[in-house]
């Protein structure tokens, strides 16, 4: 693919991800209220259900991600992205219409089965990247998350005033627009001569782990990645519940706060990453980023005023410089025709952390906020995230010491 074609392709994939993530961000501020509405319970109890909804999504994604990744190696990235977007649209419609909590679980399962847009987008980026611009290109995923989280949660918070289900309809419409955009605009990135046959042996979670086991030089970094994603659920799965409980924020305020998260993430991964990668290189970027993540989580855990959360977002979001650098090093160690399998395997691992993460963090929040808890400490999930992030620094150091080249 020529240089101008690569630039156009990166623009296409960025916009595709942006619309997709905006749709996802729209629903976050209203999920706690929708769960409370369906189960007729308080915020602490709703947090438990939120953890199980994350579990349902993660288990199905854990099983289906290797299948999707391997299918993208055989049929190309474009059709898999389109099928994924259709699945998400159906998910949001089910969530909007849900008369009982069971419908929420059904929608999350459908989304988990088809939710491959990030996986396949990562393989897409790997297809068209060189070693020199790989980290910068992977940073666009984070930038899309950032901008999507500026638009999505703020829009969701505003739409939530018209009803807790309205944002889900808006998310479904965005997915439909994204599907049409991808169908007419998004080019294919994987040339036919670089494709390989589909293999059920590889298209399962066990096959994914075996695939990663073939690359022991990145095993320590994989462990670090697992810990990062589990720790991240202290924020991802817990932010709305924590801020509503501690600071009595409403949907609008939660949406605004997440919009600021998105703005900071977008600036870090869309702008700052271009300079940090050149100045520090991949390895130092990982060390600095993990340290900043850990500091941010520790500060969140002891926040007592709403304004503190906005200040503490700065070090936490600056930690985002580690993600693209880590993904770049892992990707460099895998052949071109296995990038889809790699991204499917990584998504399976990330899904495994999503099986554990929301349950762990939401249950921890419930345990320390329920009436009969041993002590009231709603910041407990953030403190656990700090411990896990600190462990990831250790495993990263061990990996680099073991494989100094």
PDB file of C-alpha atoms in Angstrom, residues 10-25 117-118 121 125 136-153 178 258-259 261-271 273-274 324:
ATOM      1  CA  UNK A  10      -5.560   5.228   8.825  1.00  0.00           C
ATOM      2  CA  UNK A  11      -8.104   8.046   8.542  1.00  0.00           C
ATOM      3  CA  UNK A  12     -10.824   5.546   7.634  1.00  0.00           C
ATOM      4  CA  UNK A  13     -10.029   3.198  10.528  1.00  0.00           C
ATOM      5  CA  UNK A  14      -9.782   6.119  12.970  1.00  0.00           C
ATOM      6  CA  UNK A  15     -13.235   7.408  12.012  1.00  0.00           C
ATOM      7  CA  UNK A  16     -14.677   3.878  12.160  1.00  0.00           C
ATOM      8  CA  UNK A  17     -13.304   3.413  15.680  1.00  0.00           C
ATOM      9  CA  UNK A  18     -14.350   6.923  16.707  1.00  0.00           C
ATOM     10  CA  UNK A  19     -18.011   6.383  15.805  1.00  0.00           C
ATOM     11  CA  UNK A  20     -17.951   2.916  17.402  1.00  0.00           C
ATOM     12  CA  UNK A  21     -16.451   4.181  20.693  1.00  0.00           C
ATOM     13  CA  UNK A  22     -18.745   7.216  20.788  1.00  0.00           C
ATOM     14  CA  UNK A  23     -21.689   4.825  20.697  1.00  0.00           C
ATOM     15  CA  UNK A  24     -20.159   2.839  23.543  1.00  0.00           C
ATOM     16  CA  UNK A  25     -19.444   5.993  25.577  1.00  0.00           C
ATOM     17  CA  UNK A 117     -13.993  -4.024  15.923  1.00  0.00           C
ATOM     18  CA  UNK A 118     -11.024  -3.175  18.184  1.00  0.00           C
ATOM     19  CA  UNK A 121      -8.780  -2.674  13.779  1.00  0.00           C
ATOM     20  CA  UNK A 125      -3.205  -1.148  11.723  1.00  0.00           C
ATOM     21  CA  UNK A 136       2.337   6.035  16.518  1.00  0.00           C
ATOM     22  CA  UNK A 137      -0.349   4.219  14.503  1.00  0.00           C
ATOM     23  CA  UNK A 138      -1.432   2.081  17.442  1.00  0.00           C
ATOM     24  CA  UNK A 139      -1.714   5.347  19.364  1.00  0.00           C
ATOM     25  CA  UNK A 140      -4.605   6.271  17.057  1.00  0.00           C
ATOM     26  CA  UNK A 141      -6.687   3.568  18.765  1.00  0.00           C
ATOM     27  CA  UNK A 142      -6.171   5.391  22.053  1.00  0.00           C
ATOM     28  CA  UNK A 143      -6.861   8.716  20.346  1.00  0.00           C
ATOM     29  CA  UNK A 144     -10.147   7.348  18.966  1.00  0.00           C
ATOM     30  CA  UNK A 145     -11.021   6.189  22.480  1.00  0.00           C
ATOM     31  CA  UNK A 146     -10.163   9.647  23.779  1.00  0.00           C
ATOM     32  CA  UNK A 147     -12.215  11.632  21.286  1.00  0.00           C
ATOM     33  CA  UNK A 148     -15.067   9.091  21.458  1.00  0.00           C
ATOM     34  CA  UNK A 149     -15.081   9.478  25.212  1.00  0.00           C
ATOM     35  CA  UNK A 150     -15.225  13.258  24.906  1.00  0.00           C
ATOM     36  CA  UNK A 151     -18.324  13.074  22.733  1.00  0.00           C
ATOM     37  CA  UNK A 152     -20.019   9.873  23.956  1.00  0.00           C
ATOM     38  CA  UNK A 153     -20.382  10.250  27.743  1.00  0.00           C
ATOM     39  CA  UNK A 178     -20.672   3.415  11.143  1.00  0.00           C
ATOM     40  CA  UNK A 258     -15.828  11.015  31.399  1.00  0.00           C
ATOM     41  CA  UNK A 259     -15.702  13.550  28.582  1.00  0.00           C
ATOM     42  CA  UNK A 261     -11.145  11.635  30.603  1.00  0.00           C
ATOM     43  CA  UNK A 262     -11.629  11.283  26.868  1.00  0.00           C
ATOM     44  CA  UNK A 263     -10.092  14.682  26.166  1.00  0.00           C
ATOM     45  CA  UNK A 264      -6.982  13.856  28.186  1.00  0.00           C
ATOM     46  CA  UNK A 265      -6.645  10.383  26.661  1.00  0.00           C
ATOM     47  CA  UNK A 266      -7.059  11.827  23.170  1.00  0.00           C
ATOM     48  CA  UNK A 267      -4.357  14.451  23.791  1.00  0.00           C
ATOM     49  CA  UNK A 268      -1.970  11.878  25.246  1.00  0.00           C
ATOM     50  CA  UNK A 269      -2.409   9.174  22.620  1.00  0.00           C
ATOM     51  CA  UNK A 270      -3.215  11.341  19.641  1.00  0.00           C
ATOM     52  CA  UNK A 271      -0.591  14.068  20.196  1.00  0.00           C
ATOM     53  CA  UNK A 273       2.617   9.830  22.018  1.00  0.00           C
ATOM     54  CA  UNK A 274       4.231  11.129  18.819  1.00  0.00           C
ATOM     55  CA  UNK A 324       0.910   1.828  22.231  1.00  0.00           C
TER      56      UNK A 324
END
